[in-house]
Coordinates of C-alpha atoms in Angstrom, one line a residue:
M1 CA 12.2 -13.6 -19.9
P2 CA 9.8 -11.1 -19.7
R3 CA 7.2 -14.1 -19.0
L4 CA 9.5 -15.3 -16.6
L5 CA 9.4 -12.1 -15.2
G6 CA 5.3 -11.5 -15.2
S7 CA 5.1 -14.1 -12.1
V8 CA 4.2 -12.6 -9.1
R9 CA 5.8 -14.8 -7.3
V10 CA 9.5 -14.5 -9.3
R11 CA 9.2 -10.7 -9.0
T12 CA 8.4 -10.8 -5.5
A13 CA 11.0 -14.1 -4.7
L14 CA 13.7 -11.6 -6.5
G15 CA 12.7 -8.6 -5.1
A16 CA 13.3 -9.5 -1.3
T17 CA 16.5 -11.5 -2.3
V18 CA 17.6 -7.8 -3.9
V19 CA 16.6 -6.1 -0.5
V20 CA 17.9 -9.1 1.7
A21 CA 21.7 -9.3 -0.3
L22 CA 21.5 -5.4 0.3
A23 CA 21.3 -5.3 3.5
L24 CA 23.7 -7.8 4.3
A25 CA 25.9 -6.3 2.7
A26 CA 25.3 -2.8 4.0
A27 CA 25.6 -4.6 7.5
G28 CA 28.8 -6.7 7.0
L29 CA 30.0 -3.1 5.5
V30 CA 29.6 -1.4 9.2
I31 CA 30.6 -4.6 10.9
V32 CA 34.3 -5.3 9.4
Q33 CA 34.6 -1.6 10.2
V34 CA 33.4 -1.5 14.4
L35 CA 35.6 -4.7 13.8
S36 CA 38.8 -3.4 12.3
A37 CA 38.6 -0.3 14.6
G38 CA 38.1 -2.2 17.2
L39 CA 41.1 -4.3 16.9
Q40 CA 43.3 -1.6 15.7
D41 CA 42.5 0.7 19.2
N42 CA 43.1 -2.8 20.7
A43 CA 46.7 -3.3 19.4
Q44 CA 46.9 0.9 20.7
V45 CA 45.5 0.0 24.4
A46 CA 48.6 -3.1 23.9
A47 CA 50.8 -0.9 22.7
E48 CA 50.6 1.8 25.5
G49 CA 49.8 -0.4 28.0
K50 CA 54.0 -2.3 27.3
A51 CA 54.9 1.0 26.6
R52 CA 54.0 2.7 30.0
E53 CA 55.4 -0.6 31.7
V54 CA 58.7 0.1 30.7
A55 CA 58.3 3.9 30.9
A56 CA 57.7 3.2 34.9
Q57 CA 60.6 0.9 35.3
V58 CA 63.3 3.1 33.8
A59 CA 61.8 6.2 35.6
A60 CA 62.4 3.4 38.3
G61 CA 66.5 3.3 38.2
G62 CA 66.9 1.8 35.0
P63 CA 70.7 2.2 34.4
P64 CA 71.4 4.7 31.0
G65 CA 73.6 3.4 28.4
L66 CA 73.3 0.0 29.8
A67 CA 71.6 -1.5 26.5
Q68 CA 70.2 -4.2 28.6
G69 CA 67.2 -6.6 27.2
L70 CA 63.4 -6.3 27.9
E71 CA 61.6 -9.7 28.7
T72 CA 58.6 -8.8 26.4
D73 CA 57.2 -10.0 22.9
A74 CA 56.6 -7.2 21.8
P75 CA 59.2 -5.4 20.1
V76 CA 59.9 -2.8 22.6
Q77 CA 62.8 0.2 22.6
V78 CA 64.5 2.9 25.3
V79 CA 65.6 5.6 22.9
D80 CA 68.2 9.1 24.8
G81 CA 67.6 11.8 22.5
S82 CA 69.9 10.9 20.3
G83 CA 69.0 8.6 19.3
R84 CA 71.1 5.7 20.6
V85 CA 69.1 2.5 21.9
L86 CA 69.7 1.8 25.8
A87 CA 68.0 -0.6 26.4
A88 CA 65.5 -3.3 23.9
S89 CA 63.1 -6.5 23.5
D90 CA 65.1 -9.1 22.0
G91 CA 65.0 -9.2 18.5
V92 CA 65.0 -5.7 18.1
A93 CA 68.3 -4.9 20.5
G94 CA 71.0 -2.7 19.1
A95 CA 70.2 -0.4 16.0
L96 CA 67.0 2.1 16.3
V97 CA 63.3 0.1 14.2
F98 CA 61.7 3.3 15.0
P99 CA 64.0 6.0 13.2
Q100 CA 60.8 7.3 11.3
F101 CA 59.2 7.9 15.2
H102 CA 61.8 9.7 16.9
R103 CA 62.9 13.1 16.9
A104 CA 66.5 13.3 16.4
G105 CA 68.3 15.7 18.2
A106 CA 67.0 15.7 21.6
P107 CA 69.2 16.6 24.5
S108 CA 71.7 13.2 25.5
S109 CA 72.5 14.3 28.7
Q110 CA 70.9 16.1 31.9
P111 CA 70.7 19.9 31.8
T112 CA 73.8 21.8 32.9
E113 CA 72.9 25.1 36.0
G114 CA 70.8 27.9 33.9
D115 CA 69.1 25.8 31.7
D116 CA 65.1 25.2 32.1
A117 CA 62.6 22.2 31.7
D118 CA 61.0 22.8 28.8
G119 CA 62.1 19.8 26.8
P120 CA 64.3 19.2 24.4
D121 CA 65.1 21.6 21.2
E122 CA 63.2 21.3 18.0
D123 CA 65.1 19.7 15.3
E124 CA 64.1 17.0 12.6
D125 CA 63.2 13.6 12.4
G126 CA 65.8 10.9 12.1
D127 CA 65.3 9.0 8.9
E128 CA 67.7 5.3 8.9
E129 CA 66.2 2.2 8.2
G130 CA 64.8 -0.3 9.7
G131 CA 61.3 0.7 8.8
G132 CA 59.2 1.9 5.9
D133 CA 56.9 4.7 6.3
G134 CA 55.0 6.2 9.4
G135 CA 51.9 6.7 9.0
E136 CA 49.8 10.1 10.9
V137 CA 49.5 10.2 14.5
D138 CA 46.5 8.7 15.9
G139 CA 46.2 10.7 19.4
G140 CA 48.0 11.7 21.9
A141 CA 51.0 13.6 22.3
D142 CA 53.4 13.3 18.7
P143 CA 56.9 12.1 19.7
G144 CA 58.0 13.9 16.5
E145 CA 56.8 17.1 17.2
W146 CA 56.2 18.0 21.3
A147 CA 53.9 20.5 22.5
G148 CA 53.8 22.3 25.7
E149 CA 56.9 21.9 29.0
W150 CA 57.8 17.9 30.5
E151 CA 59.0 19.1 33.8
V152 CA 61.7 16.3 34.2
G153 CA 60.9 15.7 37.6
A154 CA 64.6 13.7 38.1
S155 CA 67.4 16.1 36.0
V156 CA 66.2 18.9 38.7
G157 CA 65.4 18.3 42.8
G158 CA 65.9 15.0 42.5
A159 CA 62.2 14.1 42.4
P160 CA 60.6 11.0 41.4
A161 CA 61.0 11.1 37.8
E162 CA 57.5 11.0 35.9
V163 CA 56.0 9.1 33.1
E164 CA 54.6 11.5 29.9
E165 CA 51.1 11.6 30.8
D166 CA 49.8 11.4 26.5
A167 CA 51.6 9.3 24.5
G168 CA 51.7 9.8 21.2
F169 CA 50.9 6.9 18.1
R170 CA 51.6 5.6 14.7
D171 CA 51.9 2.7 12.6
V172 CA 55.2 1.5 11.3
S173 CA 55.9 -1.2 8.6
L174 CA 59.4 -3.1 10.9
R175 CA 60.7 -6.5 9.8
V176 CA 60.0 -10.0 11.0
D177 CA 61.8 -13.2 11.2
E178 CA 59.7 -16.2 10.1
D179 CA 58.2 -16.3 13.7
G180 CA 56.6 -12.6 13.0
R181 CA 58.7 -10.9 15.3
A182 CA 60.1 -7.7 14.9
T183 CA 63.9 -7.9 14.4
A184 CA 66.9 -5.8 13.5
D185 CA 69.7 -8.3 12.6
P186 CA 68.8 -7.4 8.1
D187 CA 70.0 -11.2 8.3
E188 CA 66.5 -12.8 9.9
A189 CA 64.2 -10.6 8.6
T190 CA 61.9 -13.0 6.3
G191 CA 59.6 -10.0 5.1
T192 CA 58.2 -7.3 7.3
A193 CA 54.8 -6.1 9.1
D194 CA 52.5 -3.3 10.1
F195 CA 53.4 -2.6 13.8
R196 CA 51.3 0.2 15.8
V197 CA 53.8 1.6 18.4
A198 CA 53.2 4.0 21.1
A199 CA 55.8 6.4 22.4
L200 CA 55.7 8.2 25.3
R201 CA 58.6 10.0 27.4
T202 CA 60.4 9.6 31.0
V203 CA 63.9 10.5 33.0
S204 CA 66.8 7.5 33.6
A205 CA 69.0 8.3 35.7
G206 CA 68.4 12.3 34.6
V207 CA 68.4 11.6 31.1
P208 CA 65.3 12.3 29.3
V209 CA 64.8 8.9 27.7
T210 CA 61.2 7.9 25.1
V211 CA 60.3 4.5 25.1
Y212 CA 58.1 3.0 22.2
A213 CA 56.8 -0.5 22.3
G214 CA 54.7 -2.0 19.7
S215 CA 51.9 -4.3 18.9
S216 CA 51.4 -6.4 15.6
L217 CA 48.4 -5.0 13.6
T218 CA 48.9 -8.3 11.4
S219 CA 46.9 -10.6 13.4
Q220 CA 44.0 -8.2 13.7
R221 CA 44.2 -7.5 10.1
A222 CA 44.2 -11.5 9.7
A223 CA 41.2 -11.4 12.1
V224 CA 39.3 -8.7 9.8
S225 CA 40.0 -10.5 6.7
D226 CA 39.3 -14.1 8.3
V227 CA 36.0 -12.4 8.7
T228 CA 34.9 -10.9 5.3
W229 CA 35.5 -13.3 4.1
S230 CA 33.2 -16.1 5.9
M231 CA 30.6 -13.3 5.9
L232 CA 31.1 -13.3 1.7
G233 CA 31.7 -17.6 2.0
W234 CA 28.3 -17.7 3.9
L235 CA 25.9 -14.8 2.1
P236 CA 25.1 -16.9 -0.8
V237 CA 24.2 -19.3 0.7
L238 CA 21.8 -16.6 2.9
L239 CA 20.4 -15.4 -0.3
V240 CA 20.3 -19.1 -2.0
V241 CA 17.4 -19.4 1.8
V242 CA 15.8 -15.7 1.4
A243 CA 14.9 -16.7 -2.4
A244 CA 13.8 -20.3 -1.1
V245 CA 11.4 -18.8 1.5
T246 CA 10.1 -16.2 0.1
W247 CA 9.5 -18.2 -2.7
L248 CA 7.8 -21.2 -1.4
V249 CA 5.2 -18.3 1.4
T250 CA 5.1 -16.2 -1.9
G251 CA 4.0 -19.7 -2.8
R252 CA 1.3 -20.4 -0.4
S253 CA -0.4 -17.6 -0.2
L254 CA -1.2 -17.3 -3.9
R255 CA -2.5 -20.1 -3.4
P256 CA -6.1 -19.2 -2.6
V257 CA -5.6 -16.6 -6.1
E258 CA -4.7 -19.6 -7.8
A259 CA -8.1 -21.1 -7.0
I260 CA -10.0 -18.9 -7.0
R261 CA -8.9 -18.2 -10.5
A262 CA -9.2 -21.5 -11.4
E263 CA -13.0 -21.5 -10.3
M264 CA -13.6 -18.5 -12.1
A265 CA -12.6 -19.7 -15.3
E266 CA -15.1 -22.7 -15.0
I267 CA -17.4 -20.5 -14.8
R268 CA -20.1 -19.9 -17.1
A269 CA -23.0 -18.0 -18.2
S270 CA -24.9 -21.2 -18.0
D271 CA -24.0 -21.9 -14.8
L272 CA -23.5 -18.9 -12.5
S273 CA -24.8 -20.4 -9.2
R274 CA -21.2 -21.8 -8.4
R275 CA -18.6 -19.8 -5.8
V276 CA -14.9 -19.4 -5.6
P277 CA -13.7 -20.6 -2.5
E278 CA -13.2 -18.2 0.5
P279 CA -10.1 -18.5 2.1
R280 CA -10.3 -18.9 6.1
S281 CA -7.8 -16.1 6.6
R282 CA -8.5 -12.3 7.1
D283 CA -6.2 -10.4 4.8
E284 CA -6.6 -9.2 1.2
V285 CA -7.3 -12.0 -0.5
A286 CA -10.1 -13.6 1.7
R287 CA -11.7 -10.0 0.8
L288 CA -10.7 -10.1 -2.4
A289 CA -13.1 -13.9 -2.7
R290 CA -15.8 -12.6 -1.1
T291 CA -16.0 -9.1 -3.0
T292 CA -16.2 -11.8 -6.2
N293 CA -18.8 -14.0 -4.3
E294 CA -21.3 -10.6 -4.1
T295 CA -20.2 -9.7 -7.6
L296 CA -21.3 -13.4 -8.8
A297 CA -24.5 -13.4 -7.0
A298 CA -25.6 -9.6 -8.0
L299 CA -24.6 -11.1 -11.6
E300 CA -26.6 -13.7 -10.9
D301 CA -29.5 -12.4 -10.3
A302 CA -29.5 -9.8 -13.1
V303 CA -29.2 -12.5 -15.2
E304 CA -32.1 -14.7 -13.4
R305 CA -33.9 -11.2 -13.2
Q306 CA -32.5 -10.5 -17.0
R307 CA -34.2 -14.9 -18.3
R308 CA -37.8 -13.3 -16.4
F309 CA -38.0 -10.4 -18.3
V310 CA -37.5 -12.5 -21.8
A311 CA -39.5 -15.0 -20.8
D312 CA -42.3 -12.4 -19.4
A313 CA -42.0 -10.5 -22.6
S314 CA -42.3 -13.1 -24.6
H315 CA -45.6 -14.4 -22.9
E316 CA -47.2 -11.3 -22.8
L317 CA -46.4 -10.5 -26.9
R318 CA -47.3 -14.0 -27.6
S319 CA -51.0 -12.8 -26.2
P320 CA -52.0 -10.1 -28.4
I321 CA -49.8 -11.6 -31.6
A322 CA -51.8 -14.8 -31.1
S323 CA -54.7 -12.8 -31.0
L324 CA -54.0 -10.6 -34.1
R325 CA -53.3 -13.9 -35.3
T326 CA -56.4 -14.9 -35.1
Q327 CA -58.9 -11.9 -36.2
L328 CA -56.9 -11.7 -39.3
E329 CA -57.7 -15.5 -40.5
V330 CA -61.2 -15.1 -39.4
A331 CA -61.6 -12.5 -41.2
T332 CA -59.8 -13.7 -44.3
A333 CA -62.3 -17.0 -44.4
H334 CA -65.1 -15.3 -43.9
P335 CA -64.2 -10.5 -43.9
R336 CA -67.6 -9.7 -42.9
L337 CA -66.8 -11.0 -38.9
L338 CA -64.0 -8.7 -38.6
V339 CA -64.1 -6.5 -35.6
V340 CA -61.7 -3.2 -36.5
D341 CA -62.0 -1.9 -32.4
D342 CA -60.7 -5.4 -31.5
V343 CA -58.3 -5.2 -34.4
L344 CA -57.6 -1.6 -33.0
A345 CA -57.2 -2.0 -29.3
D346 CA -54.8 -5.6 -30.0
V347 CA -52.7 -3.3 -31.7
V348 CA -52.6 -0.2 -29.6
R349 CA -51.9 -2.7 -26.7
L350 CA -49.0 -4.4 -28.8
Q351 CA -47.9 -0.7 -29.5
G352 CA -47.5 0.6 -25.6
L353 CA -45.7 -3.0 -24.7
A354 CA -43.2 -3.2 -27.2
S355 CA -42.7 1.0 -26.2
D356 CA -42.6 -0.1 -22.6
L357 CA -40.2 -2.6 -23.2
L358 CA -37.8 -0.6 -25.5
L359 CA -37.8 1.8 -22.5
L360 CA -37.0 -0.8 -19.9
A361 CA -34.3 -2.2 -22.3
R362 CA -32.6 1.8 -22.7
L363 CA -32.7 1.8 -18.6
D364 CA -31.7 -1.3 -18.4
A365 CA -28.1 -0.6 -20.9
G366 CA -27.6 2.5 -18.2
E367 CA -29.6 5.2 -20.5
R368 CA -28.7 8.9 -18.1
P369 CA -30.9 11.2 -18.0
G370 CA -30.7 14.6 -19.3
G371 CA -30.1 18.1 -18.0
T372 CA -32.7 19.9 -19.0
R373 CA -34.9 22.0 -16.4
V374 CA -38.0 20.6 -15.8
D375 CA -41.6 22.5 -14.2
L376 CA -43.3 19.7 -12.7
A377 CA -46.8 21.7 -12.3
A378 CA -46.5 22.2 -15.8
M379 CA -46.8 19.1 -17.0
V380 CA -49.6 18.1 -14.5
R381 CA -51.4 20.4 -16.2
E382 CA -50.9 19.8 -19.5
E383 CA -51.4 15.5 -19.0
L384 CA -54.6 16.8 -16.4
A385 CA -56.3 18.9 -19.7
Q386 CA -55.0 15.6 -22.4
R387 CA -57.2 13.2 -20.3
H388 CA -60.1 15.9 -18.9
R389 CA -62.0 14.5 -21.5
T390 CA -61.6 10.5 -21.8
D391 CA -60.2 9.0 -18.3
R392 CA -63.2 6.6 -17.0
V393 CA -62.7 8.1 -13.8
P394 CA -62.0 12.2 -13.3
V395 CA -58.5 13.4 -12.3
V396 CA -58.7 16.1 -9.2
E397 CA -55.8 18.5 -8.7
Y398 CA -56.2 19.6 -5.8
P399 CA -55.6 23.9 -5.9
E400 CA -54.8 23.3 -2.3
E401 CA -53.7 21.0 0.8
P402 CA -56.2 18.5 1.4
P403 CA -56.5 15.8 3.9
G404 CA -53.2 13.6 4.0
G405 CA -51.9 15.4 1.0
W406 CA -50.0 18.3 0.0
A407 CA -50.4 21.3 -2.6
A408 CA -49.7 22.9 -5.8
T409 CA -48.3 25.7 -5.8
G410 CA -46.7 27.5 -8.6
G411 CA -44.0 26.4 -11.1
V412 CA -42.1 23.3 -9.7
E413 CA -38.8 22.2 -11.1
V414 CA -36.4 19.6 -11.4
V415 CA -33.8 18.6 -13.2
G416 CA -33.7 15.5 -15.8
S417 CA -36.1 14.0 -19.0
R418 CA -39.1 15.3 -19.4
G419 CA -40.2 12.4 -21.9
Q420 CA -39.4 9.7 -19.2
L421 CA -40.8 11.6 -15.8
A422 CA -43.7 12.6 -18.4
R423 CA -44.3 8.4 -18.8
V424 CA -43.7 8.1 -14.9
L425 CA -46.3 10.5 -14.1
A426 CA -48.5 8.9 -16.8
N427 CA -48.0 5.3 -15.3
L428 CA -48.9 6.4 -12.2
L429 CA -52.6 8.0 -13.3
D430 CA -53.2 5.2 -15.3
N431 CA -53.1 2.4 -12.4
A432 CA -54.9 4.4 -10.4
Q433 CA -57.9 5.4 -12.6
R434 CA -57.4 1.6 -13.2
H435 CA -58.3 0.6 -9.5
A436 CA -60.2 4.0 -8.7
A437 CA -63.6 3.6 -7.6
S438 CA -64.7 7.4 -7.7
E439 CA -61.7 10.1 -7.7
V440 CA -58.0 10.5 -8.5
G441 CA -56.3 12.4 -6.7
V442 CA -53.5 14.6 -7.3
T443 CA -50.8 16.8 -5.7
L444 CA -47.4 18.4 -5.9
R445 CA -45.5 20.5 -3.3
R446 CA -41.7 21.4 -2.9
D447 CA -40.2 20.5 1.0
G448 CA -37.0 22.0 0.7
R449 CA -34.8 19.9 -1.6
W450 CA -37.0 17.8 -2.5
V451 CA -40.6 18.4 -5.1
A452 CA -42.8 15.3 -4.1
L453 CA -45.6 14.5 -6.5
Q454 CA -48.7 12.0 -4.9
V455 CA -51.5 10.9 -6.9
A456 CA -54.2 9.1 -4.8
D457 CA -57.4 7.2 -5.5
D458 CA -60.1 5.7 -3.1
G459 CA -60.0 2.0 -4.9
P460 CA -58.9 -1.4 -2.7
G461 CA -55.4 0.1 -1.6
V462 CA -52.3 -1.9 -2.1
P463 CA -52.3 -4.7 1.3
E464 CA -48.7 -3.6 3.0
D465 CA -46.9 -7.0 2.0
Q466 CA -47.3 -6.6 -1.6
R467 CA -46.2 -3.2 -1.4
E468 CA -42.8 -3.7 -2.6
R469 CA -43.7 -6.6 -5.0
V470 CA -45.4 -4.4 -7.8
F471 CA -42.6 -1.9 -8.9
E472 CA -41.5 -5.5 -9.7
R473 CA -41.7 -6.0 -13.6
F474 CA -44.6 -8.2 -14.8
V475 CA -46.0 -8.4 -11.4
R476 CA -50.2 -8.0 -11.7
L477 CA -51.9 -8.7 -8.3
D478 CA -54.6 -11.4 -8.6
D479 CA -57.7 -8.9 -9.2
A480 CA -56.0 -7.8 -11.7
R481 CA -54.6 -10.4 -14.0
S482 CA -57.0 -10.3 -16.8
R483 CA -55.7 -8.1 -20.1
D484 CA -57.7 -5.8 -20.2
D485 CA -57.9 -5.0 -16.3
G486 CA -54.0 -5.1 -15.2
G487 CA -52.1 -3.9 -18.4
A488 CA -49.1 -5.9 -18.7
G489 CA -47.3 -5.3 -15.2
L490 CA -44.2 -2.7 -16.8
G491 CA -46.1 0.8 -15.6
L492 CA -44.9 0.9 -12.2
A493 CA -41.5 -1.5 -12.7
I494 CA -40.4 1.7 -15.5
A495 CA -41.5 5.4 -12.9
R496 CA -39.5 3.4 -9.7
D497 CA -36.2 3.0 -12.5
V498 CA -37.1 6.2 -13.9
A499 CA -37.0 8.4 -10.5
V500 CA -34.4 5.9 -9.2
R501 CA -32.4 7.3 -12.0
H502 CA -33.4 11.1 -11.5
G503 CA -32.5 10.1 -8.0
G504 CA -35.5 10.3 -6.2
S505 CA -37.6 7.1 -5.0
L506 CA -41.5 6.0 -5.6
S507 CA -43.1 4.8 -2.4
V508 CA -46.9 3.4 -1.5
R509 CA -49.1 3.6 0.8
R510 CA -52.8 4.0 2.5
A511 CA -54.2 7.1 1.3
P512 CA -56.7 8.7 3.5
S513 CA -59.1 7.8 1.3
G514 CA -58.9 4.1 2.1
G515 CA -57.1 3.5 -1.6
A516 CA -53.2 3.7 -2.7
L517 CA -51.4 6.8 -2.3
F518 CA -48.0 6.8 -5.1
E519 CA -45.7 9.4 -3.6
L520 CA -42.3 10.7 -6.2
L521 CA -40.1 12.6 -4.3
L522 CA -37.2 13.8 -7.1
P523 CA -34.3 16.4 -6.0
A524 CA -35.8 19.9 -6.5
V525 CA -33.1 22.6 -8.5

């Protein structure tokens, strides 16, 4: 199970199914409630309409005291104040079927002289048999607790009788026959059913009466039940459809991801030229594929550079080692032919090359410069003092600003590794002295947030199209390919790597004297 749930496709399908199930359940509950309320309102409207229709007939002159039949399918009764049924529809003629909805004790005759028309006196509700307990009054006037005064026009002054404006409503349970119609005969009853009953007061021939009319709630509740079970029946089908569609869509969306994974699984270090397929879409998967290919390209470039580095390093190491071996073999056979200075020169060259290779290896491994404050002005003076007596070409530190250069002023500090920065200065001076004709100049100045160190020579300079290439590893220009003059081609590469790792840069351009001018920029403290 954990392995199954570990699939994005499975989790997405399950999540979508659960969310849709909750949404459908909530929507279904709202629909059922709205439908139920609407159907009950319809039943209430039907009951009130029928009550008003009968009340209008009664108020128009229907004779009281006659249990005349009312032609309607709805249960209707016209009851006076004493609870006597004056008229009723078929099935409910005779006994009062709305006892819990009728207030007993109301006047059964028109008011006599001196009585006001304030309406019937208060009394207890009747509790005769014929139905179960009624519910709460839903709206309008409650016939069991009449509020306010009600003028009975027909009983005083002979004006036309009025029908009460507000009706009272209550849900009651009535006996029903096998056709579902309300009945007052216990022998015909086959069960009970709920009805929404409306009550209206009016006057029949001067006698206050109450008209009761009911509307069955059975059909409405059956409709709600049918809708509920229908939704419950279709819910599993909808959830299966949602799960299937989500499964298919997710699988289609993840297909490029699987293609990327399969291609990545086939890529080996020996063949980094392969790329993962990029879908034509512009979604997250396409961006992932493009980023993956960019990473593979950068990795291929790094591996290729490493291979070239190893090959070039092997070639550069092979020459001094072969020379040493040859000289030692000759010295073994002919000791008098051994030239110690040549052997020492090859050892020094080999030592310097090994030192450069180790430094490059540390830089490639991500060695970070220290956080020491380094005074570049003091470091320049110390380096020039060491070279003063041994260098082929003298190095001049300009005390003031020369043409195209800057003057060294006071203490100029940066943050970094003193050893690495000293190596940069030494490499720049070595390179300048190797190519200079008569002089090498050094200038140092702080300019805003940067410290600029310039090393210039009066040699042939660097062609414009080669000014970036000279910073590549093991690169020596054509006129410096000899082992004695050209070095290993690592000095400038090391200098630029150190400058970049210190947050600066190293570039080359034409010097005012016509040679090369290397400029090192570092963040000032």
